[in-house]
Amino acid sequence: MFRNQYDNDISTWSPQGRLHQIEYALEAVKQGSASVGLRSDTHVVLLGLKRSSGELASHQQKLFRIDNHVGIAIAGLVSDARVLSNFMRTECMKSKMMYDRPMPGSRLVNLIGDKAQINTQNYGRRPYGVGLLVASYDEGTGPHLYECLPNANCLEYYAISIGAKSQSAKTYLEKFIKDFGAADVDTLIMHGLHALRETLQQDKELNINNCSIGIVGKGENWRTIEGEDLKKYLDQLETGAPTTETTEELPQGEAMDTE
Amino acid sequence: MFSTYPGQVVVDHPISVPIEHRFDPYVDNGGTLLSIAGEDFCVVAADTRQSEGYSINSRYVPKSVKLSDKTVISMGGCYADCLTLTKRIQQSMEWYQHAHGKTMSTAAVAQMLSIMLYQKRFFPFYSWCILGGLDEEGKGAVYTYDPVGSYERETCRCAGSASALIQPFLDNQINFKNQETQKHTQSLEKVLRITKDSFTSATERDIYTGDYLEIFVITSKGVEVQKMDLKKD
């Protein structure tokens, strides 16, 4: 009821102890098309559902390379994503120049968090309107997957999804989480595609134009699979559901986290 | 004591004389490098000795760096400047990759390097650069530079401490200067033979050249590195 009085700028708290501008920024992420991320003991896979504004338009890029060992998937304002990915690229290069070793994923993600927090506390600024899934493979600690949101929270996950209808993807991921650890890259990709398919609207399908896959892992630099190269995975998608089923009950669907 | 001449003033107490102190940022770390362009290959070779004056800093510090599958750069002169310049080139190439989704062509790197060198026209990188690689048509390309960015595409070039010994030999054997042999392009085997002989000969006469020779061979298949011994005296 009092939301309208306390939501005009970032530096105003509501009586309930909330910053509504941040919550509105999170809405922008939820409105973007879905991105999915999941990891095994050796690789991280990111998938994006590329939206197109019409028949005549190209599909919006969802995956960005940051460095040989880091890639991101985005959901939300693409222009904000470009600014953040530029920042990440610069930081990775600076780190390599300074310390002669690739930037650790956790450190990079903390830098994003610190940068995003500035916009949640200074008057006149607005939070970034994009959510990032950051995939990295670090030499010592292995694969990592992080979620970075406009509220400046950066958390690590085994599997996660952001964007429109991402809860459906999360439900799939939660169901098969036990199989991800030991899975090989192709199996991981298939799980990711199944999860991504859950986020589609009723009459839509995954095709070589509207999805893209990014992989980074042990001994493999960040690479993307787009266009024709997706065929071999999408064909497998048609032939069936995953073979392993967990026997435990599906977890109750939780309300979308608005923190 | 020491001999004196008539009228010379000799004193038996310390005298202070002004000594000029200047910022002397450059050091010559020696070494020799060369690059030869073939029909469909390019060879970039450099010795690995790093020296300072009459001392040897290290017997194995590579002077050549692979920038991409079709480009290799080699730099001689002040190693600190060479190292930082190389890192800056690599960063610029990475930004290009991010912006355009593809690797920079050899010709583009060549132009960019010239710009980067001239940007420090008034405090230059003390590095003698040779860029070797394949052009967009797959032919061998060699670009040579001076420390402030003047550059030119050539068939072959040698730079560094023994350049005066090797370059005339290359002019004669690669470009057939001052002899009646018909001009023809050399095969990879012949070029490697000429390269190795150049370095073994230079090692004999130039004190800054020796220890090991690293040869980068760039072909359409990629970049292959060979290492061989040179005399260590």
PDB file of C-alpha atoms in Angstrom, chain B:
ATOM      1  CA  MET B   1     103.236   8.201  -6.781  1.00  0.00           C
ATOM      2  CA  PHE B   2     101.754   8.798 -10.214  1.00  0.00           C
ATOM      3  CA  SER B   3     103.711  10.715 -12.834  1.00  0.00           C
ATOM      4  CA  THR B   4     103.107  14.467 -13.086  1.00  0.00           C
ATOM      5  CA  TYR B   5     103.742  17.056 -15.773  1.00  0.00           C
ATOM      6  CA  PRO B   6     105.358  20.449 -15.123  1.00  0.00           C
ATOM      7  CA  GLY B   7     102.891  22.915 -13.664  1.00  0.00           C
ATOM      8  CA  GLN B   8     100.391  20.267 -12.613  1.00  0.00           C
ATOM      9  CA  VAL B   9      98.786  20.944  -9.252  1.00  0.00           C
ATOM     10  CA  VAL B  10      98.993  18.024  -6.810  1.00  0.00           C
ATOM     11  CA  VAL B  11      97.046  18.074  -3.571  1.00  0.00           C
ATOM     12  CA  ASP B  12      97.063  15.615  -0.692  1.00  0.00           C
ATOM     13  CA  HIS B  13      93.475  16.115   0.493  1.00  0.00           C
ATOM     14  CA  PRO B  14      90.190  14.882  -1.019  1.00  0.00           C
ATOM     15  CA  ILE B  15      88.594  17.146  -3.589  1.00  0.00           C
ATOM     16  CA  SER B  16      84.900  17.034  -4.477  1.00  0.00           C
ATOM     17  CA  VAL B  17      83.986  17.410  -8.102  1.00  0.00           C
ATOM     18  CA  PRO B  18      80.444  17.683  -9.408  1.00  0.00           C
ATOM     19  CA  ILE B  19      79.254  14.398 -10.980  1.00  0.00           C
ATOM     20  CA  GLU B  20      76.296  14.560 -13.287  1.00  0.00           C
ATOM     21  CA  HIS B  21      73.536  12.093 -12.370  1.00  0.00           C
ATOM     22  CA  ARG B  22      71.039  11.343 -15.065  1.00  0.00           C
ATOM     23  CA  PHE B  23      68.087   9.071 -15.386  1.00  0.00           C
ATOM     24  CA  ASP B  24      69.443   6.328 -17.635  1.00  0.00           C
ATOM     25  CA  PRO B  25      66.466   4.087 -18.284  1.00  0.00           C
ATOM     26  CA  TYR B  26      67.774   1.928 -21.082  1.00  0.00           C
ATOM     27  CA  VAL B  27      69.783  -1.272 -20.898  1.00  0.00           C
ATOM     28  CA  ASP B  28      70.858  -3.374 -23.859  1.00  0.00           C
ATOM     29  CA  ASN B  29      70.206  -7.058 -23.204  1.00  0.00           C
ATOM     30  CA  GLY B  30      71.772  -8.123 -26.491  1.00  0.00           C
ATOM     31  CA  GLY B  31      70.862 -11.084 -28.681  1.00  0.00           C
ATOM     32  CA  THR B  32      69.986 -11.593 -32.299  1.00  0.00           C
ATOM     33  CA  LEU B  33      66.759 -12.362 -34.125  1.00  0.00           C
ATOM     34  CA  LEU B  34      65.738 -13.006 -37.702  1.00  0.00           C
ATOM     35  CA  SER B  35      62.692 -13.766 -39.748  1.00  0.00           C
ATOM     36  CA  ILE B  36      62.298 -15.140 -43.286  1.00  0.00           C
ATOM     37  CA  ALA B  37      59.064 -15.254 -45.296  1.00  0.00           C
ATOM     38  CA  GLY B  38      58.454 -18.176 -47.655  1.00  0.00           C
ATOM     39  CA  GLU B  39      55.781 -18.977 -50.203  1.00  0.00           C
ATOM     40  CA  ASP B  40      53.390 -20.470 -47.660  1.00  0.00           C
ATOM     41  CA  PHE B  41      55.385 -20.375 -44.422  1.00  0.00           C
ATOM     42  CA  CYS B  42      57.296 -18.007 -42.204  1.00  0.00           C
ATOM     43  CA  VAL B  43      60.285 -18.658 -39.979  1.00  0.00           C
ATOM     44  CA  VAL B  44      61.047 -16.540 -36.882  1.00  0.00           C
ATOM     45  CA  ALA B  45      64.280 -17.391 -35.082  1.00  0.00           C
ATOM     46  CA  ALA B  46      66.080 -15.848 -32.123  1.00  0.00           C
ATOM     47  CA  ASP B  47      68.871 -16.833 -29.776  1.00  0.00           C
ATOM     48  CA  THR B  48      68.029 -17.066 -26.076  1.00  0.00           C
ATOM     49  CA  ARG B  49      71.030 -15.454 -24.401  1.00  0.00           C
ATOM     50  CA  GLN B  50      70.285 -12.398 -22.278  1.00  0.00           C
ATOM     51  CA  SER B  51      73.291 -10.253 -21.380  1.00  0.00           C
ATOM     52  CA  GLU B  52      74.212  -6.998 -19.720  1.00  0.00           C
ATOM     53  CA  GLY B  53      77.610  -5.598 -20.639  1.00  0.00           C
ATOM     54  CA  TYR B  54      80.094  -8.461 -20.456  1.00  0.00           C
ATOM     55  CA  SER B  55      77.892 -10.544 -18.145  1.00  0.00           C
ATOM     56  CA  ILE B  56      75.296 -13.133 -18.994  1.00  0.00           C
ATOM     57  CA  ASN B  57      71.944 -12.721 -17.195  1.00  0.00           C
ATOM     58  CA  SER B  58      70.540 -15.988 -18.435  1.00  0.00           C
ATOM     59  CA  ARG B  59      71.204 -18.609 -21.068  1.00  0.00           C
ATOM     60  CA  TYR B  60      67.513 -19.202 -21.731  1.00  0.00           C
ATOM     61  CA  VAL B  61      65.166 -16.251 -21.979  1.00  0.00           C
ATOM     62  CA  PRO B  62      63.049 -16.530 -25.142  1.00  0.00           C
ATOM     63  CA  LYS B  63      62.838 -13.434 -27.308  1.00  0.00           C
ATOM     64  CA  SER B  64      59.948 -14.661 -29.472  1.00  0.00           C
ATOM     65  CA  VAL B  65      56.304 -14.952 -28.508  1.00  0.00           C
ATOM     66  CA  LYS B  66      53.428 -16.605 -30.349  1.00  0.00           C
ATOM     67  CA  LEU B  67      50.633 -14.042 -30.653  1.00  0.00           C
ATOM     68  CA  SER B  68      48.197 -16.248 -32.578  1.00  0.00           C
ATOM     69  CA  ASP B  69      48.161 -19.299 -34.826  1.00  0.00           C
ATOM     70  CA  LYS B  70      49.388 -17.170 -37.682  1.00  0.00           C
ATOM     71  CA  THR B  71      51.544 -14.506 -36.047  1.00  0.00           C
ATOM     72  CA  VAL B  72      54.769 -14.567 -34.049  1.00  0.00           C
ATOM     73  CA  ILE B  73      56.660 -11.544 -32.756  1.00  0.00           C
ATOM     74  CA  SER B  74      60.309 -11.343 -31.858  1.00  0.00           C
ATOM     75  CA  MET B  75      61.959  -8.414 -30.070  1.00  0.00           C
ATOM     76  CA  GLY B  76      65.517  -7.487 -29.210  1.00  0.00           C
ATOM     77  CA  GLY B  77      67.006  -4.628 -27.232  1.00  0.00           C
ATOM     78  CA  CYS B  78      65.913  -3.754 -23.693  1.00  0.00           C
ATOM     79  CA  TYR B  79      64.167  -6.861 -22.423  1.00  0.00           C
ATOM     80  CA  ALA B  80      61.949  -4.972 -19.932  1.00  0.00           C
ATOM     81  CA  ASP B  81      60.564  -2.827 -22.737  1.00  0.00           C
ATOM     82  CA  CYS B  82      60.139  -5.873 -24.986  1.00  0.00           C
ATOM     83  CA  LEU B  83      58.209  -7.721 -22.299  1.00  0.00           C
ATOM     84  CA  THR B  84      55.761  -4.916 -21.566  1.00  0.00           C
ATOM     85  CA  LEU B  85      55.279  -4.141 -25.252  1.00  0.00           C
ATOM     86  CA  THR B  86      54.461  -7.805 -25.881  1.00  0.00           C
ATOM     87  CA  LYS B  87      51.896  -7.842 -23.058  1.00  0.00           C
ATOM     88  CA  ARG B  88      50.268  -4.677 -24.437  1.00  0.00           C
ATOM     89  CA  ILE B  89      50.051  -6.196 -27.910  1.00  0.00           C
ATOM     90  CA  GLN B  90      48.457  -9.325 -26.460  1.00  0.00           C
ATOM     91  CA  GLN B  91      45.907  -7.246 -24.546  1.00  0.00           C
ATOM     92  CA  SER B  92      45.003  -5.238 -27.651  1.00  0.00           C
ATOM     93  CA  MET B  93      44.617  -8.449 -29.624  1.00  0.00           C
ATOM     94  CA  GLU B  94      42.306  -9.797 -26.944  1.00  0.00           C
ATOM     95  CA  TRP B  95      40.107  -6.662 -27.076  1.00  0.00           C
ATOM     96  CA  TYR B  96      39.955  -7.068 -30.840  1.00  0.00           C
ATOM     97  CA  GLN B  97      38.852 -10.682 -30.336  1.00  0.00           C
ATOM     98  CA  HIS B  98      36.139  -9.555 -27.920  1.00  0.00           C
ATOM     99  CA  ALA B  99      34.897  -6.811 -30.227  1.00  0.00           C
ATOM    100  CA  HIS B 100      34.991  -8.692 -33.538  1.00  0.00           C
ATOM    101  CA  GLY B 101      34.824 -12.344 -32.586  1.00  0.00           C
ATOM    102  CA  LYS B 102      37.907 -13.250 -34.607  1.00  0.00           C
ATOM    103  CA  THR B 103      41.696 -13.197 -34.379  1.00  0.00           C
ATOM    104  CA  MET B 104      43.590 -10.154 -35.643  1.00  0.00           C
ATOM    105  CA  SER B 105      45.230 -10.658 -39.029  1.00  0.00           C
ATOM    106  CA  THR B 106      49.002 -10.312 -39.314  1.00  0.00           C
ATOM    107  CA  ALA B 107      48.687  -7.104 -41.320  1.00  0.00           C
ATOM    108  CA  ALA B 108      46.387  -5.587 -38.713  1.00  0.00           C
ATOM    109  CA  VAL B 109      48.800  -6.454 -35.896  1.00  0.00           C
ATOM    110  CA  ALA B 110      51.597  -4.917 -37.980  1.00  0.00           C
ATOM    111  CA  GLN B 111      49.793  -1.603 -38.343  1.00  0.00           C
ATOM    112  CA  MET B 112      48.741  -1.589 -34.711  1.00  0.00           C
ATOM    113  CA  LEU B 113      52.295  -2.199 -33.512  1.00  0.00           C
ATOM    114  CA  SER B 114      53.511   0.755 -35.533  1.00  0.00           C
ATOM    115  CA  ILE B 115      50.890   2.987 -33.905  1.00  0.00           C
ATOM    116  CA  MET B 116      51.727   1.689 -30.431  1.00  0.00           C
ATOM    117  CA  LEU B 117      55.445   2.344 -30.911  1.00  0.00           C
ATOM    118  CA  TYR B 118      54.938   5.886 -32.195  1.00  0.00           C
ATOM    119  CA  GLN B 119      52.650   6.702 -29.286  1.00  0.00           C
ATOM    120  CA  LYS B 120      55.834   6.605 -27.196  1.00  0.00           C
ATOM    121  CA  ARG B 121      57.805   8.670 -29.662  1.00  0.00           C
ATOM    122  CA  PHE B 122      59.192  10.874 -26.888  1.00  0.00           C
ATOM    123  CA  PHE B 123      60.142   8.050 -24.499  1.00  0.00           C
ATOM    124  CA  PRO B 124      60.481   5.106 -26.828  1.00  0.00           C
ATOM    125  CA  PHE B 125      60.314   1.389 -26.247  1.00  0.00           C
ATOM    126  CA  TYR B 126      63.911   0.368 -26.774  1.00  0.00           C
ATOM    127  CA  SER B 127      62.931  -2.694 -28.769  1.00  0.00           C
ATOM    128  CA  TRP B 128      63.850  -3.833 -32.252  1.00  0.00           C
ATOM    129  CA  CYS B 129      60.758  -5.712 -33.410  1.00  0.00           C
ATOM    130  CA  ILE B 130      60.292  -8.234 -36.152  1.00  0.00           C
ATOM    131  CA  LEU B 131      56.791  -9.536 -36.783  1.00  0.00           C
ATOM    132  CA  GLY B 132      56.508 -12.785 -38.724  1.00  0.00           C
ATOM    133  CA  GLY B 133      53.448 -14.646 -39.889  1.00  0.00           C
ATOM    134  CA  LEU B 134      51.030 -15.525 -42.660  1.00  0.00           C
ATOM    135  CA  ASP B 135      49.006 -12.872 -44.450  1.00  0.00           C
ATOM    136  CA  GLU B 136      45.331 -13.253 -45.334  1.00  0.00           C
ATOM    137  CA  GLU B 137      46.285 -15.095 -48.545  1.00  0.00           C
ATOM    138  CA  GLY B 138      48.354 -17.632 -46.643  1.00  0.00           C
ATOM    139  CA  LYS B 139      51.686 -16.282 -47.874  1.00  0.00           C
ATOM    140  CA  GLY B 140      54.629 -15.687 -45.547  1.00  0.00           C
ATOM    141  CA  ALA B 141      54.984 -12.125 -44.253  1.00  0.00           C
ATOM    142  CA  VAL B 142      57.772 -10.347 -42.365  1.00  0.00           C
ATOM    143  CA  TYR B 143      57.372  -6.828 -40.956  1.00  0.00           C
ATOM    144  CA  THR B 144      60.372  -4.961 -39.557  1.00  0.00           C
ATOM    145  CA  TYR B 145      60.323  -2.006 -37.182  1.00  0.00           C
ATOM    146  CA  ASP B 146      62.541   0.624 -35.677  1.00  0.00           C
ATOM    147  CA  PRO B 147      62.007   1.594 -32.010  1.00  0.00           C
ATOM    148  CA  VAL B 148      59.557   4.399 -32.900  1.00  0.00           C
ATOM    149  CA  GLY B 149      57.314   2.552 -35.302  1.00  0.00           C
ATOM    150  CA  SER B 150      58.668   2.972 -38.807  1.00  0.00           C
ATOM    151  CA  TYR B 151      57.728  -0.293 -40.489  1.00  0.00           C
ATOM    152  CA  GLU B 152      57.895  -2.130 -43.767  1.00  0.00           C
ATOM    153  CA  ARG B 153      57.008  -5.538 -45.131  1.00  0.00           C
ATOM    154  CA  GLU B 154      60.027  -7.502 -46.333  1.00  0.00           C
ATOM    155  CA  THR B 155      61.094 -10.986 -47.387  1.00  0.00           C
ATOM    156  CA  CYS B 156      63.727 -11.360 -44.742  1.00  0.00           C
ATOM    157  CA  ARG B 157      65.315  -9.357 -41.961  1.00  0.00           C
ATOM    158  CA  CYS B 158      67.792  -9.816 -39.155  1.00  0.00           C
ATOM    159  CA  ALA B 159      67.924  -7.532 -36.096  1.00  0.00           C
ATOM    160  CA  GLY B 160      69.963  -7.339 -32.913  1.00  0.00           C
ATOM    161  CA  SER B 161      73.603  -7.503 -32.013  1.00  0.00           C
ATOM    162  CA  ALA B 162      74.753  -9.732 -34.885  1.00  0.00           C
ATOM    163  CA  SER B 163      72.461  -8.210 -37.515  1.00  0.00           C
ATOM    164  CA  ALA B 164      75.394  -6.682 -39.422  1.00  0.00           C
ATOM    165  CA  LEU B 165      76.925 -10.156 -39.755  1.00  0.00           C
ATOM    166  CA  ILE B 166      73.793 -12.029 -40.785  1.00  0.00           C
ATOM    167  CA  GLN B 167      71.817  -9.556 -42.899  1.00  0.00           C
ATOM    168  CA  PRO B 168      74.301  -9.486 -45.829  1.00  0.00           C
ATOM    169  CA  PHE B 169      74.332 -13.287 -45.804  1.00  0.00           C
ATOM    170  CA  LEU B 170      70.524 -13.329 -45.960  1.00  0.00           C
ATOM    171  CA  ASP B 171      70.493 -10.745 -48.767  1.00  0.00           C
ATOM    172  CA  ASN B 172      72.759 -13.038 -50.756  1.00  0.00           C
ATOM    173  CA  GLN B 173      71.127 -16.372 -49.969  1.00  0.00           C
ATOM    174  CA  ILE B 174      67.432 -15.450 -49.808  1.00  0.00           C
ATOM    175  CA  ASN B 175      67.191 -12.536 -52.240  1.00  0.00           C
ATOM    176  CA  PHE B 176      70.139 -13.599 -54.417  1.00  0.00           C
ATOM    177  CA  LYS B 177      71.725 -10.167 -54.329  1.00  0.00           C
ATOM    178  CA  ASN B 178      75.091  -9.743 -56.018  1.00  0.00           C
ATOM    179  CA  GLN B 179      75.039 -13.076 -57.729  1.00  0.00           C
ATOM    180  CA  GLU B 180      73.780 -14.348 -61.046  1.00  0.00           C
ATOM    181  CA  THR B 181      71.457 -17.117 -59.707  1.00  0.00           C
ATOM    182  CA  GLN B 182      67.873 -16.812 -60.901  1.00  0.00           C
ATOM    183  CA  LYS B 183      65.561 -15.529 -58.205  1.00  0.00           C
ATOM    184  CA  HIS B 184      63.364 -18.249 -56.765  1.00  0.00           C
ATOM    185  CA  THR B 185      61.590 -18.853 -53.488  1.00  0.00           C
ATOM    186  CA  GLN B 186      63.380 -21.156 -51.105  1.00  0.00           C
ATOM    187  CA  SER B 187      61.834 -24.263 -49.605  1.00  0.00           C
ATOM    188  CA  LEU B 188      61.255 -24.549 -45.845  1.00  0.00           C
ATOM    189  CA  GLU B 189      64.148 -27.004 -45.476  1.00  0.00           C
ATOM    190  CA  LYS B 190      66.547 -24.610 -47.222  1.00  0.00           C
ATOM    191  CA  VAL B 191      65.361 -21.646 -45.169  1.00  0.00           C
ATOM    192  CA  LEU B 192      65.824 -23.570 -41.914  1.00  0.00           C
ATOM    193  CA  ARG B 193      69.299 -24.602 -43.016  1.00  0.00           C
ATOM    194  CA  ILE B 194      70.192 -20.963 -43.815  1.00  0.00           C
ATOM    195  CA  THR B 195      68.745 -19.852 -40.457  1.00  0.00           C
ATOM    196  CA  LYS B 196      70.707 -22.374 -38.420  1.00  0.00           C
ATOM    197  CA  ASP B 197      73.935 -21.678 -40.276  1.00  0.00           C
ATOM    198  CA  SER B 198      73.428 -17.924 -39.784  1.00  0.00           C
ATOM    199  CA  PHE B 199      73.160 -18.340 -36.038  1.00  0.00           C
ATOM    200  CA  THR B 200      76.009 -20.808 -35.611  1.00  0.00           C
ATOM    201  CA  SER B 201      78.250 -18.456 -37.570  1.00  0.00           C
ATOM    202  CA  ALA B 202      77.081 -15.363 -35.688  1.00  0.00           C
ATOM    203  CA  THR B 203      77.662 -17.171 -32.381  1.00  0.00           C
ATOM    204  CA  GLU B 204      81.321 -17.604 -33.335  1.00  0.00           C
ATOM    205  CA  ARG B 205      81.970 -13.905 -33.796  1.00  0.00           C
ATOM    206  CA  ASP B 206      79.392 -12.072 -31.651  1.00  0.00           C
ATOM    207  CA  ILE B 207      79.744 -12.360 -27.881  1.00  0.00           C
ATOM    208  CA  TYR B 208      76.094 -11.514 -27.249  1.00  0.00           C
ATOM    209  CA  THR B 209      74.763 -14.353 -29.391  1.00  0.00           C
ATOM    210  CA  GLY B 210      74.735 -17.983 -28.314  1.00  0.00           C
ATOM    211  CA  ASP B 211      73.419 -20.593 -25.811  1.00  0.00           C
ATOM    212  CA  TYR B 212      70.233 -21.780 -27.541  1.00  0.00           C
ATOM    213  CA  LEU B 213      68.359 -21.060 -30.732  1.00  0.00           C
ATOM    214  CA  GLU B 214      64.570 -21.116 -30.793  1.00  0.00           C
ATOM    215  CA  ILE B 215      62.909 -21.331 -34.202  1.00  0.00           C
ATOM    216  CA  PHE B 216      59.180 -20.732 -34.715  1.00  0.00           C
ATOM    217  CA  VAL B 217      57.833 -22.147 -37.970  1.00  0.00           C
ATOM    218  CA  ILE B 218      54.432 -20.750 -38.987  1.00  0.00           C
ATOM    219  CA  THR B 219      52.436 -22.654 -41.575  1.00  0.00           C
ATOM    220  CA  SER B 220      48.772 -23.123 -42.340  1.00  0.00           C
ATOM    221  CA  LYS B 221      48.865 -25.973 -39.818  1.00  0.00           C
ATOM    222  CA  GLY B 222      49.840 -23.609 -37.017  1.00  0.00           C
ATOM    223  CA  VAL B 223      52.998 -22.721 -35.132  1.00  0.00           C
ATOM    224  CA  GLU B 224      55.737 -25.275 -34.455  1.00  0.00           C
ATOM    225  CA  VAL B 225      58.709 -24.528 -32.193  1.00  0.00           C
ATOM    226  CA  GLN B 226      62.185 -26.040 -32.549  1.00  0.00           C
ATOM    227  CA  LYS B 227      65.028 -25.549 -30.114  1.00  0.00           C
ATOM    228  CA  MET B 228      68.682 -26.273 -30.760  1.00  0.00           C
ATOM    229  CA  ASP B 229      71.976 -25.708 -28.982  1.00  0.00           C
ATOM    230  CA  LEU B 230      74.420 -22.961 -29.823  1.00  0.00           C
ATOM    231  CA  LYS B 231      77.914 -22.543 -28.452  1.00  0.00           C
ATOM    232  CA  LYS B 232      77.860 -21.346 -24.895  1.00  0.00           C
ATOM    233  CA  ASP B 233      81.172 -19.498 -24.765  1.00  0.00           C
TER     234      ASP B 233
END
